[in-house]
Coordinates of C-alpha atoms in Angstrom, one line a residue:
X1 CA 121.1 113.9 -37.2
X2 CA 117.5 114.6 -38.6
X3 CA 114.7 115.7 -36.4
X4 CA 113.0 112.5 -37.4
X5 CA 116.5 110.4 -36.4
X6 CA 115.9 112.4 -33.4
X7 CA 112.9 111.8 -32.6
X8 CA 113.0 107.6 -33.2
X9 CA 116.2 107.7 -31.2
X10 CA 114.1 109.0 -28.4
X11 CA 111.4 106.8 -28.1
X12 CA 113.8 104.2 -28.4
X13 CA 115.2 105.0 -25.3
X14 CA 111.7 106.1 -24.0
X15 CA 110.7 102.1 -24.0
X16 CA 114.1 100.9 -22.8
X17 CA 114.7 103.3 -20.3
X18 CA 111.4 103.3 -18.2
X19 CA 111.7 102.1 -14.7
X20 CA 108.8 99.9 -13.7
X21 CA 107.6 102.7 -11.2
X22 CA 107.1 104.9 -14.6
X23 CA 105.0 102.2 -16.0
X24 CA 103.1 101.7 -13.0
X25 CA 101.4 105.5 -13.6
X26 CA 97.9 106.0 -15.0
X27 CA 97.6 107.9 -18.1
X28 CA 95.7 111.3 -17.5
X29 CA 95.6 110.9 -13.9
X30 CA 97.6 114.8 -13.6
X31 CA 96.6 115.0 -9.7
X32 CA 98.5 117.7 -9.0
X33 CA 96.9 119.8 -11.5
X34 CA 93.4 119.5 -9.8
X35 CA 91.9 122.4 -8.2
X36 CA 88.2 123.9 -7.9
X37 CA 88.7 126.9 -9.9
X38 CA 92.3 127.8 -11.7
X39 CA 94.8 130.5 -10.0
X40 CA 96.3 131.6 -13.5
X41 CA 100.1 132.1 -13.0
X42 CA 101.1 134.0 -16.4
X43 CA 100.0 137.0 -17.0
X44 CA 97.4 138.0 -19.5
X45 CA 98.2 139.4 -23.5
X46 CA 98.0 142.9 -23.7
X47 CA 96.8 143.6 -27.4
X48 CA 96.4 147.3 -27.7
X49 CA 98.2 150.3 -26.2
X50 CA 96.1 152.6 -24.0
X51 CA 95.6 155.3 -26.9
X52 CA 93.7 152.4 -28.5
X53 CA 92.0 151.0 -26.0
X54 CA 90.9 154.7 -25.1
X55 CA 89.5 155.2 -28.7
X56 CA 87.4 151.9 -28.1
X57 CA 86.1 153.5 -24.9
X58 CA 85.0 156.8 -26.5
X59 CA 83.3 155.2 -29.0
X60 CA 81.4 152.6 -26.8
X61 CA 80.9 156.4 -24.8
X62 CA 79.1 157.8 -28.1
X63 CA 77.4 155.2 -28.9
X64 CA 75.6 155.4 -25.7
X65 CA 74.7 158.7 -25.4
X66 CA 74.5 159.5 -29.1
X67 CA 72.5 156.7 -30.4
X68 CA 71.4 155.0 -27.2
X69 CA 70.2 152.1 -25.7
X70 CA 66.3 151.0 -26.7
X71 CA 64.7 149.3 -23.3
X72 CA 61.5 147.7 -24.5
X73 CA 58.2 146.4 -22.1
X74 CA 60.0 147.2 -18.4
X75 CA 58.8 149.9 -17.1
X76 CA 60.8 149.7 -13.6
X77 CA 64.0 149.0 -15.8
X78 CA 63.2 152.4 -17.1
X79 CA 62.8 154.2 -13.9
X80 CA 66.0 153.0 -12.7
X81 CA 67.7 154.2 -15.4
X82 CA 66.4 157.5 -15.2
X83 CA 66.5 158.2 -11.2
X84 CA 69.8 157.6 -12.0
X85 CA 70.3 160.2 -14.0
X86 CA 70.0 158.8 -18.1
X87 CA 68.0 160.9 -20.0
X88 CA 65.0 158.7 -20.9
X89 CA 63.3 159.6 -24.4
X90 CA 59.7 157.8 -25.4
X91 CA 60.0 155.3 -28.0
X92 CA 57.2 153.7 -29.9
X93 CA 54.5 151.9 -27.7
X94 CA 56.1 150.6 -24.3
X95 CA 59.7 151.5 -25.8
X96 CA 62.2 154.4 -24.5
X97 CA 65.1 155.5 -25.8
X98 CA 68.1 155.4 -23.3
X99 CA 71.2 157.4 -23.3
X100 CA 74.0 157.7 -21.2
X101 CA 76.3 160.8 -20.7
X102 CA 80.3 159.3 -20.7
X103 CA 81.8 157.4 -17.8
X104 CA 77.7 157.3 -16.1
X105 CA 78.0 153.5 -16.5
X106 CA 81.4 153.2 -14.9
X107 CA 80.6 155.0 -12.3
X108 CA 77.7 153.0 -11.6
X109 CA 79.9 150.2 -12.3
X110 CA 81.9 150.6 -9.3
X111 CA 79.9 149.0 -6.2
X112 CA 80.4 145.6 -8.5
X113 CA 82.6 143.1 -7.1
X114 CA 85.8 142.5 -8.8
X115 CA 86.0 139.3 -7.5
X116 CA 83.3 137.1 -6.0
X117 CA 82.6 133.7 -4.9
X118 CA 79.4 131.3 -6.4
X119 CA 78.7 128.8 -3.4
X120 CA 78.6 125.1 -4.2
X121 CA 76.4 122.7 -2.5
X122 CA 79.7 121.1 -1.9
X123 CA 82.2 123.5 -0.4
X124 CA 85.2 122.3 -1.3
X125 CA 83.6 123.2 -4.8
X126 CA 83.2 126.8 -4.2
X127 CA 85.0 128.9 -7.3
X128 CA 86.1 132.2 -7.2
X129 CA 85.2 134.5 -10.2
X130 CA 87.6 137.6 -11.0
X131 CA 91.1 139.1 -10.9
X132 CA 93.0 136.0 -11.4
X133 CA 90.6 133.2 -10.8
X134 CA 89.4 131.2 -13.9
X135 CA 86.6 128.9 -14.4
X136 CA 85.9 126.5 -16.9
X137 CA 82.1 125.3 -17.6
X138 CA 80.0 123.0 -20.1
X139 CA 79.0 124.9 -23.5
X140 CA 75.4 126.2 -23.3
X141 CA 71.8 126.4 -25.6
X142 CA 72.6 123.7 -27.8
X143 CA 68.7 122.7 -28.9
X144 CA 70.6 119.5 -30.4
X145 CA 72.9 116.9 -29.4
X146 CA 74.7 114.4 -31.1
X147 CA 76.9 111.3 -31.7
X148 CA 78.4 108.6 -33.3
X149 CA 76.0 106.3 -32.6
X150 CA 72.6 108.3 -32.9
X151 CA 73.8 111.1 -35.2
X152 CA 72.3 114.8 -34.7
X153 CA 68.8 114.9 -33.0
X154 CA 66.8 117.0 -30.5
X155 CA 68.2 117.6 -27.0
X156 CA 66.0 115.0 -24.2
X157 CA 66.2 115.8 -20.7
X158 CA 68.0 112.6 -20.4
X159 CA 71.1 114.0 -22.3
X160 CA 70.8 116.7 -20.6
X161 CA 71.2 114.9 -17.2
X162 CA 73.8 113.0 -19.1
X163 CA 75.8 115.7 -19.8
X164 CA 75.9 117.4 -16.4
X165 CA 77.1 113.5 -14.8
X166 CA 79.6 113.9 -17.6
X167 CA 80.7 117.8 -16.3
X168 CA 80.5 116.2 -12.5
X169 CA 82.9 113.7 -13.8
X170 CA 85.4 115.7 -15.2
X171 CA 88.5 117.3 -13.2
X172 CA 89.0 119.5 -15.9
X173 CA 85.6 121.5 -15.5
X174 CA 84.7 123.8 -12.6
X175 CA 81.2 124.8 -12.9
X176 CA 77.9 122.6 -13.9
X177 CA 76.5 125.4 -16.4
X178 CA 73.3 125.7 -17.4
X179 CA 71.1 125.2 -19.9
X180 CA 73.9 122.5 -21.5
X181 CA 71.3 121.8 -23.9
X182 CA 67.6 122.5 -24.3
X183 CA 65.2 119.1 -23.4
X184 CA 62.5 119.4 -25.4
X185 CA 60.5 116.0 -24.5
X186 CA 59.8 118.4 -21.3
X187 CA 56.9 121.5 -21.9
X188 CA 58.7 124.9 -22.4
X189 CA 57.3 126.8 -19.9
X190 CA 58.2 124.0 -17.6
X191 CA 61.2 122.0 -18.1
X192 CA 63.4 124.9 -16.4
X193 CA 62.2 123.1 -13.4
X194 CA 64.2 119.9 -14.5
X195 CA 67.4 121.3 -15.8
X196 CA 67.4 122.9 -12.2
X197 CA 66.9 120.0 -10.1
X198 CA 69.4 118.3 -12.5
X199 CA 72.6 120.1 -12.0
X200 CA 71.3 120.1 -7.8
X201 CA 70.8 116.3 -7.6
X202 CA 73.7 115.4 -10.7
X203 CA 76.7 118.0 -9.7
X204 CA 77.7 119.4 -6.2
X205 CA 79.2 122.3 -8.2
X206 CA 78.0 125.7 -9.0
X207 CA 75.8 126.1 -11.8
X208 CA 73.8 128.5 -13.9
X209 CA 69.7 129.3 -13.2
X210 CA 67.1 129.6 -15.6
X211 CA 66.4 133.3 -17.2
X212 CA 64.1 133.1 -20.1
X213 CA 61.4 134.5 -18.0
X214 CA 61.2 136.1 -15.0
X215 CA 59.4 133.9 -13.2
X216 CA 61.5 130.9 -14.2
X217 CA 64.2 132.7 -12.9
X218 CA 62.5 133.3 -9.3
X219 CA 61.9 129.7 -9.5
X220 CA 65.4 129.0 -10.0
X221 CA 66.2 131.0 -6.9
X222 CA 63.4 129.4 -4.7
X223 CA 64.4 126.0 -5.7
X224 CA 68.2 127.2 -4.4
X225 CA 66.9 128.7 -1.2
X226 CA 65.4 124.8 -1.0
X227 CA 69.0 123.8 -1.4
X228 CA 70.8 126.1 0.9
X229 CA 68.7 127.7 3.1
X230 CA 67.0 131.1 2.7
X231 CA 69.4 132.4 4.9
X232 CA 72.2 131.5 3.0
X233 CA 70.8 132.4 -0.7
X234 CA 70.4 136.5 0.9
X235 CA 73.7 136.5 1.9
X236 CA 76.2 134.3 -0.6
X237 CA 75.9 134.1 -4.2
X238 CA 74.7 130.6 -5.1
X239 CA 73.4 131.0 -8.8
X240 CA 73.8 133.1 -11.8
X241 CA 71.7 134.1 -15.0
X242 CA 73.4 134.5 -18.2
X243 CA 71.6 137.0 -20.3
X244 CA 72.0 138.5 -23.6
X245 CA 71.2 141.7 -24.9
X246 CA 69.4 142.0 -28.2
X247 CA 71.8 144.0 -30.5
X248 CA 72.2 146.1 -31.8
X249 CA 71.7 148.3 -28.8
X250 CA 68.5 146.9 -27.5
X251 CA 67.5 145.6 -23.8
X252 CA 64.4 143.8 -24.1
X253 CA 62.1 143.4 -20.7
X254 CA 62.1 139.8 -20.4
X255 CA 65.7 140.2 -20.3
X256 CA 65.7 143.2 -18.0
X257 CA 63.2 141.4 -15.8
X258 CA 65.1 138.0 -15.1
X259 CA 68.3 140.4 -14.4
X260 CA 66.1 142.3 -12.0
X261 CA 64.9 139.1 -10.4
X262 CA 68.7 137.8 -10.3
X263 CA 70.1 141.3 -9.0
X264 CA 67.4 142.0 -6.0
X265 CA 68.2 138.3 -5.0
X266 CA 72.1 139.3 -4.5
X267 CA 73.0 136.7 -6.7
X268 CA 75.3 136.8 -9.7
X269 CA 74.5 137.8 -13.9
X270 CA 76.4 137.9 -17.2
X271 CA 75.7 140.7 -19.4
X272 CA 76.4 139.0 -22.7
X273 CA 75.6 140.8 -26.2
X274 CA 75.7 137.9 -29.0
X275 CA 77.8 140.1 -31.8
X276 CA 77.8 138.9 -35.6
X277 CA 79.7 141.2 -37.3
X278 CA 77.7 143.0 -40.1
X279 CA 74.4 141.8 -39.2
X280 CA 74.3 143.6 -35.6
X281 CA 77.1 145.0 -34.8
X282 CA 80.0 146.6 -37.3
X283 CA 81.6 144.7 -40.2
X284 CA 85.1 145.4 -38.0
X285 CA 86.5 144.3 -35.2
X286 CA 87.0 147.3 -33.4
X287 CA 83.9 148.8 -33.6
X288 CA 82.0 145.3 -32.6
X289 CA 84.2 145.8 -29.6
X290 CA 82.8 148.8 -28.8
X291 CA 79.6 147.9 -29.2
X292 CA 80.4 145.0 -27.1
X293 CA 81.5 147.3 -24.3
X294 CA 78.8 149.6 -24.5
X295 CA 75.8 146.8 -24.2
X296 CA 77.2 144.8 -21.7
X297 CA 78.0 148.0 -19.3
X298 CA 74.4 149.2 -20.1
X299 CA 73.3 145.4 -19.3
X300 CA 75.6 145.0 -16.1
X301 CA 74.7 148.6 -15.0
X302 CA 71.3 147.6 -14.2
X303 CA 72.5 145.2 -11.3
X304 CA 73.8 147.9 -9.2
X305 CA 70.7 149.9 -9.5
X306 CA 68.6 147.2 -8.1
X307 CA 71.1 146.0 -5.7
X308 CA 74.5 147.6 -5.3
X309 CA 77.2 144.9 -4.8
X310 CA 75.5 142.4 -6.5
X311 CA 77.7 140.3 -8.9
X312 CA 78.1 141.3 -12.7
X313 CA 79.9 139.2 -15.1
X314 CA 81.4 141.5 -17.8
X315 CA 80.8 139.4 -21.2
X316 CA 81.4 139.5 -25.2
X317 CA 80.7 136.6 -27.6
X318 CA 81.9 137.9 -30.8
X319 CA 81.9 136.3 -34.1
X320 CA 82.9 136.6 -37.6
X321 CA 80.5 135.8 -40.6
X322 CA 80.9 134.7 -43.8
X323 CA 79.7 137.1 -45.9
X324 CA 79.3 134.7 -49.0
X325 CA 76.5 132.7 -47.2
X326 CA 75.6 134.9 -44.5
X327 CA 75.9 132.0 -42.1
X328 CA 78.1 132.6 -38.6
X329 CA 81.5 131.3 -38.8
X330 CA 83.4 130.3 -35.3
X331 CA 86.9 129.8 -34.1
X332 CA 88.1 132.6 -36.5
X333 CA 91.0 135.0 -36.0
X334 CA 89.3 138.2 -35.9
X335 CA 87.0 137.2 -32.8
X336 CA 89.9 135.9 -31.0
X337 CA 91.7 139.2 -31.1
X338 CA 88.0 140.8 -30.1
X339 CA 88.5 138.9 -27.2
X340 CA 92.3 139.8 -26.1
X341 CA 90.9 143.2 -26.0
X342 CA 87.8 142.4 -24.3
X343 CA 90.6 141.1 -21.4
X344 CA 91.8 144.5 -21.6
X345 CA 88.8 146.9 -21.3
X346 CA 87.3 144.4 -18.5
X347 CA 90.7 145.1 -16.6
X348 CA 90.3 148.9 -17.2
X349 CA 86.8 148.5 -15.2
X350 CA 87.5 146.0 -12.9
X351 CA 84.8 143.7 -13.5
X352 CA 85.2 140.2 -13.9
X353 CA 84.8 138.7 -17.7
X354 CA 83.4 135.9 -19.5
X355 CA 84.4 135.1 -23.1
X356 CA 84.8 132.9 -26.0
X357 CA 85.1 129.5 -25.4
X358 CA 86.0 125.8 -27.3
X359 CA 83.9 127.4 -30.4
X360 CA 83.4 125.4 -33.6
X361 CA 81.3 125.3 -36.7
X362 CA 82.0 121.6 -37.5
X363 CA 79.4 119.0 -38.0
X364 CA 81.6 116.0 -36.5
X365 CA 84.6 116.3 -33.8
X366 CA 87.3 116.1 -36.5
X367 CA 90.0 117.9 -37.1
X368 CA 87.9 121.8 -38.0
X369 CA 86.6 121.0 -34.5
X370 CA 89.1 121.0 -33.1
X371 CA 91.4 123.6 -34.2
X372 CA 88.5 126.2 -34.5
X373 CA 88.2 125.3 -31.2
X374 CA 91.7 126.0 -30.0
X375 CA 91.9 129.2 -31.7
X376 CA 88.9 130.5 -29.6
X377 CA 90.0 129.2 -26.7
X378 CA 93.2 130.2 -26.8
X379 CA 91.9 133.7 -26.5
X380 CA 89.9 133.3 -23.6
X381 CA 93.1 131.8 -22.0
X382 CA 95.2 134.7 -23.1
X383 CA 92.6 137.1 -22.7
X384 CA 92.6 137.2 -18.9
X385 CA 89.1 135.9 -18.8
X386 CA 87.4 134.4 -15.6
X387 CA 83.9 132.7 -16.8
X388 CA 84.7 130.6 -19.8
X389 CA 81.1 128.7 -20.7
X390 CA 81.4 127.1 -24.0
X391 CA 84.4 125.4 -22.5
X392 CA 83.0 121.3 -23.6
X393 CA 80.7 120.5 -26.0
X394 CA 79.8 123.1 -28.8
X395 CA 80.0 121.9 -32.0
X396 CA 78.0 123.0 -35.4
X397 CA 77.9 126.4 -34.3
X398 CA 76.2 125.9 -31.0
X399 CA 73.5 124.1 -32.3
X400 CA 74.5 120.5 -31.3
X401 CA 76.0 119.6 -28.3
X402 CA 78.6 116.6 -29.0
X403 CA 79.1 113.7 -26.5
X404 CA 82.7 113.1 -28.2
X405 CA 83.6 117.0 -28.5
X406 CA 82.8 117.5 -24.7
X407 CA 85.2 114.6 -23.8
X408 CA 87.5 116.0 -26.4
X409 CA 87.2 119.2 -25.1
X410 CA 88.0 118.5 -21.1
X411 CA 91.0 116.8 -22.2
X412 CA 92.1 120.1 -23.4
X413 CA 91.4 121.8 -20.4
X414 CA 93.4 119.5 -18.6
X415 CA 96.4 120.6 -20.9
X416 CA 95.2 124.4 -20.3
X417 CA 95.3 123.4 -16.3
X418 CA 99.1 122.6 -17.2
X419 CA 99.2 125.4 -19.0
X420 CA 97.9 128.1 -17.1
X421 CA 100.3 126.9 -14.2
X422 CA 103.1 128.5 -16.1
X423 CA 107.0 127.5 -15.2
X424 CA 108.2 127.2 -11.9
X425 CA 112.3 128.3 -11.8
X426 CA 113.9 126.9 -8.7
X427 CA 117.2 125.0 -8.2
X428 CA 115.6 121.8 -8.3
X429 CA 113.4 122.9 -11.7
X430 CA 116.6 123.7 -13.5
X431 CA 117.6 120.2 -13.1
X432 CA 121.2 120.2 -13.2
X433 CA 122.0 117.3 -10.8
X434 CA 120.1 114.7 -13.7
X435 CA 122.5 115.9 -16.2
X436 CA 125.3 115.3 -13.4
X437 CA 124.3 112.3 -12.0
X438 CA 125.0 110.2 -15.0
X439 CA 127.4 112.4 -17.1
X440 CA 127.4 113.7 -21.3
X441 CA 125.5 111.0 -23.4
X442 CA 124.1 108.7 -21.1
X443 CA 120.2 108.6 -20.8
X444 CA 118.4 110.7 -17.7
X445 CA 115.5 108.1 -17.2
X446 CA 116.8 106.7 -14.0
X447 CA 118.1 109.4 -12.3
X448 CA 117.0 111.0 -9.0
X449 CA 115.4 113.6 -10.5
X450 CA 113.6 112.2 -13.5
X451 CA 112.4 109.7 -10.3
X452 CA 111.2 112.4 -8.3
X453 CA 109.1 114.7 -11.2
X454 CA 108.1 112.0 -14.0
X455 CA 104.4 112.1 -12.7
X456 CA 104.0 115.9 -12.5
X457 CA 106.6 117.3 -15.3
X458 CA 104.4 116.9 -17.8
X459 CA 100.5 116.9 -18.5
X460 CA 99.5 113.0 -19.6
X461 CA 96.5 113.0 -21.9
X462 CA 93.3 110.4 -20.8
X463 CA 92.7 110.7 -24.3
X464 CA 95.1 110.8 -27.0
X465 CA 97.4 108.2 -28.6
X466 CA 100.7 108.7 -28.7
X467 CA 101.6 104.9 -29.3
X468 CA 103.8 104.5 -32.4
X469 CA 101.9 103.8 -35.8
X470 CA 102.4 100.4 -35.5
X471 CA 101.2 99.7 -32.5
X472 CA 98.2 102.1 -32.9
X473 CA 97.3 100.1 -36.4
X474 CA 97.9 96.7 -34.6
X475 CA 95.3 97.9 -31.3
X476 CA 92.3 98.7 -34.4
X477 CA 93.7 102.1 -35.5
X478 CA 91.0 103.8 -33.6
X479 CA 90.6 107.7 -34.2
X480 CA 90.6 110.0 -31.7
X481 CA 86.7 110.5 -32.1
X482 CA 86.0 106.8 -31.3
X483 CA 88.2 106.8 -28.4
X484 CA 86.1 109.7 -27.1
X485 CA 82.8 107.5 -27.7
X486 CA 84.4 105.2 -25.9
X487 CA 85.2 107.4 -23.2
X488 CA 82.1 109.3 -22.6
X489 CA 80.4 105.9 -22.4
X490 CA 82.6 104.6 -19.8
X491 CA 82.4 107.5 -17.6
X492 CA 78.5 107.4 -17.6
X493 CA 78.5 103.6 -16.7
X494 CA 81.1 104.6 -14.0
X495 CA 79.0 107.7 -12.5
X496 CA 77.6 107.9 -9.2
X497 CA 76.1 111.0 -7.9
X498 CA 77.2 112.8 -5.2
X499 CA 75.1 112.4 -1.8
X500 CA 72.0 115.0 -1.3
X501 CA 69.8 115.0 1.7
X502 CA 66.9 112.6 1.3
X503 CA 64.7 115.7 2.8
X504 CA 66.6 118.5 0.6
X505 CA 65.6 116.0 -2.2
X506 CA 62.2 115.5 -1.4
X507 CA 61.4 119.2 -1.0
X508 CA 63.2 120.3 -4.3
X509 CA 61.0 117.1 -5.5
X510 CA 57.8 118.7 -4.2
X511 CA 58.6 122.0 -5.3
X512 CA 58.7 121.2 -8.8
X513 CA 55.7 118.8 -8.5
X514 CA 53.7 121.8 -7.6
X515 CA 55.0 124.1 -9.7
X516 CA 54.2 121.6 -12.9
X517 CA 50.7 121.2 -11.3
X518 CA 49.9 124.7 -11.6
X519 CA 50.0 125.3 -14.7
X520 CA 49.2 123.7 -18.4
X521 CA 51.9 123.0 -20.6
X522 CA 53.5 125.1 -23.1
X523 CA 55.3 124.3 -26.2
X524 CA 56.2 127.4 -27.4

């Protein structure tokens, strides 16, 4: 018989064999798979061999104190570094030149948590970040969005509250993110203020602060010590800044500032350099990886000088180019494997790591979108790492956010839930009472055991079709991107946002006013 023979014969039997408990389930409703943050139960990929990985090391180890690290406009960055022991050299105007003698950084390195929890305003929303904790959060920066119905246009401050109702409503999803796309109806210098309140009032999940300035991102941590209490904020982590180096091999003092501001806070950071290889970092993967490790240590080192303890996020976006166009290219091979190895080295230190993500370079949620996006992904997953941010929503090389690619995208991440649960081998797993109860040749869809496991044996997609062709051409032969337009529709008229303290709300409210009042606005 013919795989296709086979495969007919079966969903034959599939439609005459259901019980009408089986047809009573809800597509996508995977309850068992629901958890605040995921407990990964297989174990990462190990890429490299330690002689490798110890090659990488030494040359992340040269590049440091070799070539060096050039801190720029941060005076106090500059005299941590030094006091602890980096030899500082002047560089032009308010520049040095900072170099580290091997394993410095790692020993600094060690006071940083492993492992550490981000408080929700919701408890039972708390995630745990490190070891084998994984959490999945909304893409990030996106200055557009886009859909079917409006096309590609600039990011309001209603999508943006839009898109953090549609993270809230997702299962799939563990953290609010941050800046999930930039809303520029609302002054620069001011609308950090909204995107703030907006994952406090829209989500009761953790979420990402504002760090393009050093003052936003003490207003970010005010507006949280509104939220939880002061108390609370000094001893818990409750927000984090994501920053990113400017490579190669520089820390500017905005940058150094807002992780300063973050740090002597107690709350958490990630230490991301933004790698295109052979623009800034090397044309190969290896030595972008060891660039990678170098910056993000010389980034993350900075916390502990401020505040020991304080949470660091080890992190590495790594991307291919085309070298035809000179445009970045996303969801390649080569970054992927950056990223298996990235798993590896952030092992090696014990720091908890954030990379790659549902990357794409598409211009539509088609097909390239998707399986650029899977590639990436994939090596997060295997990767071992704990903080995956573009997890929903990046599309034309995170410069739109997509309303139907971050609907597409959480249904992945419920299949990675499944995934990531790995295979449970008991007695009653290996199922061979269903092949008994009946007997050779004689269908299982009745049995006790099919009974007792149809609703949590496999994941069941809220999104796909799996109909056969004719039924799918009789119901409109609708795609799979205008079924997600029709879902992210559905779940915004279906949203209701989670209960806040009228006072908490008014003070957060008054805060902001304030804050607006203060000052003019900015657009640039």
């Amino acid at each position: 018989m013919s795989e296709i023979q086979t495969a007919q014969r079966a969903a034959r039997r599939t439609r005459r064999g259901r019980t009408r408990g089986m047809r009573s389930a809800a597509p996508g409703q995977n309850t068992h798979l629901r958890v605040p943050f995921i407990t990964r139960k297989i174990p990462p990929y190990d890429l490299l061999g330690e002689d490798a990985l110890d090659r990488i090391e030494a040359a992340a180890d040269r590049m440091l104190a070799e070539i060096g690290i050039e801190l720029r406009e941060d005076a106090e960055a500059m005299r941590l570094y030094r006091d602890a022991g980096a030899e500082v050299r002047p560089a032009s105007g308010e520049a040095w030149n900072i170099r580290f003698e091997p394993g410095m950084l790692r020993e600094i390195l060690r006071t940083a948590p492993a492992r550490f929890t981000q408080c929700a305003r919701n408890p039972a929303n708390n995630v745990e970040i490190g070891g084998d904790a994984m959490v999945f959060a909304p893409a990030y920066g996106s200055p557009f969005v886009m859909d079917l119905d409006k096309g590609r246009r600039y990011g309001t401050i209603e999508d943006f509250q839009n898109l953090v109702k549609l993270a809230q409503s997702s299962p799939w999803l563990h953290h609010s993110g941050g800046t999930i796309c930039e809303p520029t109806d609302v002054a620069v210098n001011k609308r950090h203020l909204d995107m703030v309140y907006a994952h406090m009032r829209y989500s009761d999940r953790a979420f990402l602060g504002s760090i393009t300035a050093p003052e936003r991102a003490a207003d970010s941590i005010e507006m949280c010590r509104i939220l939880f209490g002061a108390d609370f904020v000094d001893q818990n982590c409750v927000i984090m800044g994501n920053f990113n180096t400017t490579s190669p091999l520089v820390l500017d003092g905005v940058t150094t500032a807002g992780i300063r501001t973050y740090a002597g806070a107690g709350q958490g950071s990630i230490h991301l350099p933004f790698l295109l290889g052979g623009a800034v970092s090397p044309l190969t993967m290896a030595g972008s990886v060891a660039q990678c490790l170098a910056e993000s240590m010389a980034s993350a080192a900075l916390t502990q000088l401020v505040r020991p303890g304080a949470p660091a996020i080890l992190a590495g976006f790594l991307s291919s180019m085309s070298l035809r166009s000179g445009s970045p290219t996303f969801g390649t091979p080569e970054p992927a494997l950056g990223s298996l190895v990235m798993g590896q080295l952030a092992r090696r230190l014990q720091l908890p790591l954030r990379c790659a993500g549902n990357f794409s370079t598409s211009k539509r949620p088609d097909g390239q979108a998707m399986q650029q996006a899977m590639m990436s992904m994939m090596s997060a997953i295997q990767g071992g790492a704990n903080y995956i941010l573009h997890t929903a929503g990046f599309l034309d090389g995170l410069l739109s956010m997509s309303y139907e690619k971050f609907v597409m995208d959480c249904d992945m991440a419920g299949a990675l839930h499944a995934y990531l649960a790995g295979i449970e081998v008991n007695d009653d797993t290996l199922g061979i009472e269903a092949l008994a109860q009946n007997g050779p040749g004689e269908h299982l869809f009745g049995t006790d055991h099919t009974l007792r496991h149809y609703q949590t044996a496999y994941w069941d997609s809220a999104l796909n079709d799996d109909q056969p062709y004719e039924t799918w051409e009789e119901q409109g032969s609708i795609d799979s991107a205008r079924r997600a337009n029709a879902r992210w529709k559905g779940i915004l008229a279906a949203y209701e946002a989670p209960p806040m303290n009228e006072a908490t709300d008014e003070a957060l409210k008054d805060f902001i006013a304030r804050k607006k009042a203060g000052m003019p606005d900015a657009w640039y």
